[in-house]
Short mmCIF file of C-alpha atoms in Angstrom, two decimals:
data_model
loop_
_atom_site.label_atom_id
_atom_site.label_comp_id
_atom_site.label_asym_id
_atom_site.label_seq_id
_atom_site.Cartn_x
_atom_site.Cartn_y
_atom_site.Cartn_z
CA UNK A 1 56.40 -91.31 42.06
CA UNK A 2 56.68 -94.23 39.69
CA UNK A 3 55.55 -93.96 36.04
CA UNK A 4 55.73 -97.38 34.34
CA UNK A 5 56.43 -97.22 30.60
CA UNK A 6 58.05 -99.53 28.17
CA UNK A 7 61.71 -99.50 28.89
CA UNK A 8 62.81 -97.95 25.55
CA UNK A 9 60.08 -95.13 25.21
CA UNK A 10 62.12 -92.28 24.41
CA UNK A 11 60.56 -89.85 26.87
CA UNK A 12 61.64 -92.20 29.69
CA UNK A 13 65.41 -91.04 29.57
CA UNK A 14 64.25 -87.44 29.70
CA UNK A 15 62.18 -88.10 32.60
CA UNK A 16 64.95 -89.76 34.37
CA UNK A 17 67.07 -86.83 33.68
CA UNK A 18 64.41 -84.65 35.42
CA UNK A 19 64.88 -87.12 38.29
CA UNK A 20 61.28 -88.20 37.72
CA UNK A 21 61.00 -91.83 38.90
CA UNK A 22 60.36 -94.11 35.85
CA UNK A 23 60.23 -97.93 36.30
CA UNK A 24 60.07 -100.57 33.41
CA UNK A 25 57.94 -103.66 33.52
CA UNK A 26 60.28 -105.98 35.19
CA UNK A 27 60.56 -103.91 38.40
CA UNK A 28 56.88 -102.95 38.49
CA UNK A 29 55.91 -106.73 38.78
CA UNK A 30 58.04 -107.18 41.87
CA UNK A 31 55.92 -104.07 43.47
CA UNK A 32 52.92 -105.62 45.73
CA UNK A 33 50.34 -102.86 44.61
CA UNK A 34 47.93 -102.65 41.80
CA UNK A 35 49.03 -100.07 39.57
CA UNK A 36 46.54 -97.29 38.26
CA UNK A 37 45.78 -98.32 34.60
CA UNK A 38 45.72 -95.16 32.62
CA UNK A 39 45.13 -94.87 28.82
CA UNK A 40 46.13 -92.11 26.75
CA UNK A 41 44.42 -91.38 23.37
CA UNK A 42 47.13 -89.25 21.84
CA UNK A 43 45.74 -87.16 19.00
CA UNK A 44 48.37 -84.71 18.68
CA UNK A 45 50.55 -84.58 15.68
CA UNK A 46 54.00 -84.97 17.26
CA UNK A 47 53.27 -87.83 19.75
CA UNK A 48 56.52 -87.88 21.32
CA UNK A 49 56.16 -84.31 22.68
CA UNK A 50 52.81 -84.85 24.03
CA UNK A 51 53.86 -88.32 25.54
CA UNK A 52 56.63 -86.57 27.52
CA UNK A 53 54.39 -83.78 28.66
CA UNK A 54 51.58 -86.00 29.92
CA UNK A 55 53.87 -88.38 31.83
CA UNK A 56 55.48 -85.44 33.26
CA UNK A 57 52.13 -84.13 34.36
CA UNK A 58 51.22 -87.57 35.67
CA UNK A 59 54.58 -87.93 37.66
CA UNK A 60 53.41 -86.02 41.02
CA UNK A 61 51.92 -88.70 42.92
CA UNK A 62 53.04 -91.79 45.24
CA UNK A 63 50.78 -93.93 43.09
CA UNK A 64 52.22 -96.36 40.45
CA UNK A 65 50.71 -95.28 37.28
CA UNK A 66 50.87 -97.73 34.30
CA UNK A 67 50.48 -96.04 30.95
CA UNK A 68 48.86 -97.32 27.80
CA UNK A 69 48.96 -95.35 24.49
CA UNK A 70 46.10 -95.50 22.21
CA UNK A 71 46.02 -94.69 18.51
CA UNK A 72 43.14 -94.18 16.08
CA UNK A 73 42.76 -97.22 13.74
CA UNK A 74 41.10 -94.93 11.16
CA UNK A 75 43.80 -92.17 11.00
CA UNK A 76 47.39 -92.34 9.92
CA UNK A 77 49.66 -89.94 11.65
CA UNK A 78 51.90 -87.90 9.20
CA UNK A 79 54.03 -86.20 11.76
CA UNK A 80 55.43 -88.95 13.81
CA UNK A 81 57.07 -92.05 12.40
CA UNK A 82 55.22 -95.27 11.81
CA UNK A 83 58.07 -97.16 13.73
CA UNK A 84 57.31 -95.26 16.82
CA UNK A 85 53.58 -95.51 16.65
CA UNK A 86 53.35 -99.34 16.07
CA UNK A 87 56.06 -100.00 18.56
CA UNK A 88 54.38 -97.82 21.45
CA UNK A 89 50.71 -97.75 20.47
CA UNK A 90 47.67 -100.08 20.28
CA UNK A 91 44.53 -99.53 18.59
CA UNK A 92 41.25 -99.27 20.13
CA UNK A 93 40.41 -102.63 18.70
CA UNK A 94 43.13 -104.29 20.59
CA UNK A 95 42.44 -102.37 24.00
CA UNK A 96 38.34 -102.25 23.69
CA UNK A 97 37.99 -105.33 26.05
CA UNK A 98 40.17 -103.74 28.94
CA UNK A 99 39.11 -101.54 31.66
CA UNK A 100 40.94 -98.32 32.80
CA UNK A 101 40.99 -96.39 35.88
CA UNK A 102 41.46 -93.27 34.06
CA UNK A 103 41.92 -92.14 30.38
CA UNK A 104 43.17 -88.99 28.70
CA UNK A 105 41.73 -87.78 25.26
CA UNK A 106 44.31 -85.23 24.09
CA UNK A 107 43.70 -82.09 21.76
CA UNK A 108 44.00 -82.29 17.88
CA UNK A 109 44.84 -79.95 15.10
CA UNK A 110 41.35 -80.40 13.61
CA UNK A 111 39.33 -77.67 15.37
CA UNK A 112 38.65 -75.52 12.26
CA UNK A 113 36.52 -78.14 10.58
CA UNK A 114 33.31 -79.83 11.90
CA UNK A 115 33.46 -82.66 14.07
CA UNK A 116 31.57 -84.97 11.58
CA UNK A 117 34.28 -84.07 8.93
CA UNK A 118 37.15 -85.44 11.12
CA UNK A 119 38.32 -88.69 9.44
CA UNK A 120 38.31 -90.48 12.83
CA UNK A 121 35.08 -88.96 14.17
CA UNK A 122 32.97 -92.08 14.16
CA UNK A 123 35.67 -94.18 15.80
CA UNK A 124 36.29 -91.20 18.50
CA UNK A 125 32.59 -91.62 18.96
CA UNK A 126 32.69 -94.95 19.77
CA UNK A 127 35.90 -94.64 22.12
CA UNK A 128 33.89 -91.92 24.10
CA UNK A 129 30.92 -94.24 24.31
CA UNK A 130 33.09 -97.01 25.60
CA UNK A 131 34.57 -94.79 28.25
CA UNK A 132 31.16 -94.65 29.98
CA UNK A 133 31.50 -98.48 30.82
CA UNK A 134 35.27 -99.19 30.78
CA UNK A 135 36.90 -96.15 32.38
CA UNK A 136 36.49 -94.71 35.96
CA UNK A 137 37.02 -91.06 34.89
CA UNK A 138 38.09 -89.55 31.56
CA UNK A 139 40.05 -86.45 31.09
CA UNK A 140 39.37 -84.35 27.91
CA UNK A 141 42.13 -81.82 26.89
CA UNK A 142 41.48 -78.88 24.35
CA UNK A 143 40.07 -80.07 21.19
CA UNK A 144 39.37 -83.50 22.97
CA UNK A 145 37.17 -81.19 25.69
CA UNK A 146 35.20 -79.68 22.76
CA UNK A 147 34.74 -83.18 21.25
CA UNK A 148 33.71 -84.59 24.42
CA UNK A 149 31.01 -81.71 25.28
CA UNK A 150 29.71 -82.15 21.59
CA UNK A 151 29.33 -85.83 21.82
CA UNK A 152 28.03 -86.20 25.58
CA UNK A 153 26.19 -83.13 25.82
CA UNK A 154 25.41 -81.85 22.32
CA UNK A 155 27.29 -78.36 22.66
CA UNK A 156 28.99 -77.26 19.57
CA UNK A 157 31.96 -75.17 19.08
CA UNK A 158 32.25 -71.80 17.55
CA UNK A 159 35.11 -70.26 15.55
CA UNK A 160 36.96 -67.35 17.42
CA UNK A 161 37.60 -63.92 15.41
CA UNK A 162 41.22 -64.94 15.92
CA UNK A 163 43.31 -67.58 17.58
CA UNK A 164 43.27 -67.78 21.39
CA UNK A 165 46.98 -67.57 21.90
CA UNK A 166 48.95 -67.30 25.12
CA UNK A 167 48.96 -67.62 28.85
CA UNK A 168 45.82 -66.41 30.65
CA UNK A 169 44.36 -65.95 34.10
CA UNK A 170 41.47 -68.09 35.42
CA UNK A 171 39.38 -67.63 38.42
CA UNK A 172 38.53 -70.71 40.74
CA UNK A 173 35.05 -71.46 41.16
CA UNK A 174 33.44 -74.20 43.57
CA UNK A 175 36.49 -74.29 45.45
CA UNK A 176 35.06 -77.13 47.98
CA UNK A 177 35.31 -79.54 44.72
CA UNK A 178 38.47 -81.68 45.16
CA UNK A 179 39.63 -81.19 41.53
CA UNK A 180 40.63 -77.62 42.28
CA UNK A 181 41.91 -78.48 45.94
CA UNK A 182 44.98 -76.32 46.55
CA UNK A 183 44.60 -73.88 43.82
CA UNK A 184 44.94 -69.97 44.46
CA UNK A 185 42.08 -67.85 43.53
CA UNK A 186 43.45 -67.01 40.20
CA UNK A 187 46.04 -69.18 38.44
CA UNK A 188 47.58 -69.25 34.74
CA UNK A 189 47.28 -71.73 32.05
CA UNK A 190 48.08 -71.67 28.35
CA UNK A 191 45.50 -71.68 25.51
CA UNK A 192 46.24 -72.38 21.70
CA UNK A 193 42.92 -72.70 19.66
CA UNK A 194 40.86 -71.16 17.10
CA UNK A 195 37.31 -72.32 18.58
CA UNK A 196 35.52 -72.05 21.97
CA UNK A 197 32.40 -73.67 23.30
CA UNK A 198 30.45 -70.85 24.65
CA UNK A 199 30.68 -69.97 28.54
CA UNK A 200 26.94 -69.59 28.42
CA UNK A 201 26.01 -72.91 26.96
CA UNK A 202 28.06 -74.77 29.34
CA UNK A 203 26.52 -72.77 32.57
CA UNK A 204 23.23 -73.95 31.31
CA UNK A 205 23.88 -77.42 30.73
CA UNK A 206 22.52 -78.90 34.00
CA UNK A 207 24.98 -81.68 33.99
CA UNK A 208 28.00 -79.72 34.20
CA UNK A 209 29.79 -77.86 36.91
CA UNK A 210 32.18 -74.92 35.96
CA UNK A 211 35.33 -75.21 38.25
CA UNK A 212 37.47 -72.30 36.89
CA UNK A 213 36.87 -69.52 34.06
CA UNK A 214 38.68 -66.69 32.46
CA UNK A 215 37.26 -63.28 31.35
CA UNK A 216 39.35 -63.69 28.20
CA UNK A 217 39.52 -67.49 27.48
CA UNK A 218 36.19 -68.55 28.73
CA UNK A 219 35.48 -71.82 30.67
CA UNK A 220 38.73 -73.60 31.51
CA UNK A 221 37.55 -76.55 33.63
CA UNK A 222 34.28 -78.14 34.00
CA UNK A 223 33.23 -81.55 35.06
CA UNK A 224 30.13 -84.03 34.95
CA UNK A 225 29.09 -87.18 36.73
CA UNK A 226 31.11 -86.53 39.89
CA UNK A 227 34.13 -86.40 37.79
CA UNK A 228 33.13 -89.15 35.45
CA UNK A 229 33.82 -86.87 32.46
CA UNK A 230 36.21 -83.82 33.10
CA UNK A 231 36.69 -81.16 30.67
CA UNK A 232 40.10 -78.93 30.23
CA UNK A 233 39.73 -76.21 27.55
CA UNK A 234 43.31 -75.23 27.41
CA UNK A 235 46.88 -77.08 27.73
CA UNK A 236 48.04 -77.32 31.26
CA UNK A 237 50.31 -79.95 30.12
CA UNK A 238 52.42 -77.74 27.99
CA UNK A 239 56.01 -77.31 28.70
CA UNK A 240 57.87 -73.78 28.62
CA UNK A 241 58.64 -73.79 24.99
CA UNK A 242 55.46 -75.42 23.42
CA UNK A 243 53.83 -72.03 22.47
CA UNK A 244 57.10 -70.81 21.32
CA UNK A 245 57.46 -73.67 18.88
CA UNK A 246 53.92 -73.10 17.73
CA UNK A 247 54.54 -69.55 17.32
CA UNK A 248 57.56 -69.86 15.24
CA UNK A 249 55.95 -72.76 12.97
CA UNK A 250 53.18 -70.28 12.18
CA UNK A 251 55.48 -67.50 11.64
CA UNK A 252 57.46 -69.55 9.04
CA UNK A 253 54.08 -70.77 7.33
CA UNK A 254 53.06 -67.23 6.96
CA UNK A 255 49.99 -67.83 9.04
CA UNK A 256 48.14 -64.96 10.52
CA UNK A 257 49.55 -65.28 14.34
CA UNK A 258 50.04 -62.78 17.27
CA UNK A 259 52.85 -63.08 20.10
CA UNK A 260 51.18 -65.29 22.72
CA UNK A 261 49.69 -63.22 25.37
CA UNK A 262 51.48 -62.86 28.81
CA UNK A 263 54.15 -65.34 27.70
CA UNK A 264 57.39 -63.56 26.79
CA UNK A 265 59.19 -60.93 28.62
CA UNK A 266 58.37 -57.62 27.11
CA UNK A 267 56.63 -59.98 24.45
CA UNK A 268 59.87 -60.39 22.86
CA UNK A 269 59.98 -63.91 21.37
CA UNK A 270 64.08 -63.92 21.48
CA UNK A 271 63.78 -64.08 25.26
CA UNK A 272 63.14 -67.06 27.22
CA UNK A 273 59.39 -67.49 27.95
CA UNK A 274 57.97 -67.42 31.41
CA UNK A 275 56.82 -70.70 32.89
CA UNK A 276 53.81 -69.68 34.98
CA UNK A 277 51.38 -72.26 35.21
CA UNK A 278 53.29 -75.84 36.21
CA UNK A 279 52.35 -75.58 39.90
CA UNK A 280 48.67 -75.44 38.85
CA UNK A 281 49.19 -78.14 36.17
CA UNK A 282 50.70 -80.41 38.76
CA UNK A 283 47.93 -79.88 41.09
CA UNK A 284 45.41 -80.59 38.44
CA UNK A 285 46.69 -83.88 37.45
CA UNK A 286 47.40 -85.02 40.85
CA UNK A 287 44.03 -84.23 42.04
CA UNK A 288 42.46 -86.01 39.40
CA UNK A 289 44.40 -89.18 40.05
CA UNK A 290 43.82 -89.23 43.70
CA UNK A 291 40.20 -88.04 44.02
CA UNK A 292 38.75 -89.07 40.67
CA UNK A 293 40.66 -92.09 39.86
CA UNK A 294 42.41 -93.71 42.81
CA UNK A 295 39.81 -93.22 45.25
CA UNK A 296 36.90 -94.35 43.37
CA UNK A 297 38.06 -97.01 41.30
CA UNK A 298 37.62 -100.69 42.05
CA UNK A 299 40.52 -102.87 43.11
CA UNK A 300 39.78 -105.46 40.66
CA UNK A 301 39.23 -103.92 37.11
#
């Protein structure tokens, strides 16, 4: 599939080396199709890692996908160079007059403070309100999902006794809903978070439909409004070594952290981690693009 990016985005070379079809602007304009316009609000600290993970996840479709990266105007990223952000990202103020077929709101390392204490919370609320009229379907991931559930439905997060960290099994519900089409009865997915939105509160919210749940990790996937808003509590976009890098980072900082569950062979962090979630991750993003973006978006945005 073709992912359209700026020709000098660093993730482009990595994707091409993985035999993922990436095109630049000059080639895209010669294709007689309307590409899907996808906006990614990247709130993760190391922007380049998340860019690569999400572009990889969006690559398994025959549709042409034109990606725009959005940054917060009210927050300065300390873990990604200003040169990279200024070159490849636009602010909400510059993009808010556009309409998009789909949008992704990522996780963020701010889950241990209240939503209102996050320095860009007011701006994020404005963006989430804007998605109601300017985006066909919005996919919220991890903290982005918790923020969306809080803003749209008033469901607050709760602190966990310890970090939920590892790869967990989830059972599919409501199999006839296209978002989980092609999924096995059980599938694995990574989690890395200190908070949760209780399964009970999600099940009790009449606007939400639960599509996958774990006995250990809680609700993984739910949606509202025929797919207008989709909430993913874990990190299906993570690559093989993301949890490993987080584990080593926390160890070096002296933070309380346990070996990620169901991740290393024999729980030995010196061994190569098992990749157990890629197929269902690809299915999730492909189903989202096909059934909730492409099939329902108007040709003229």
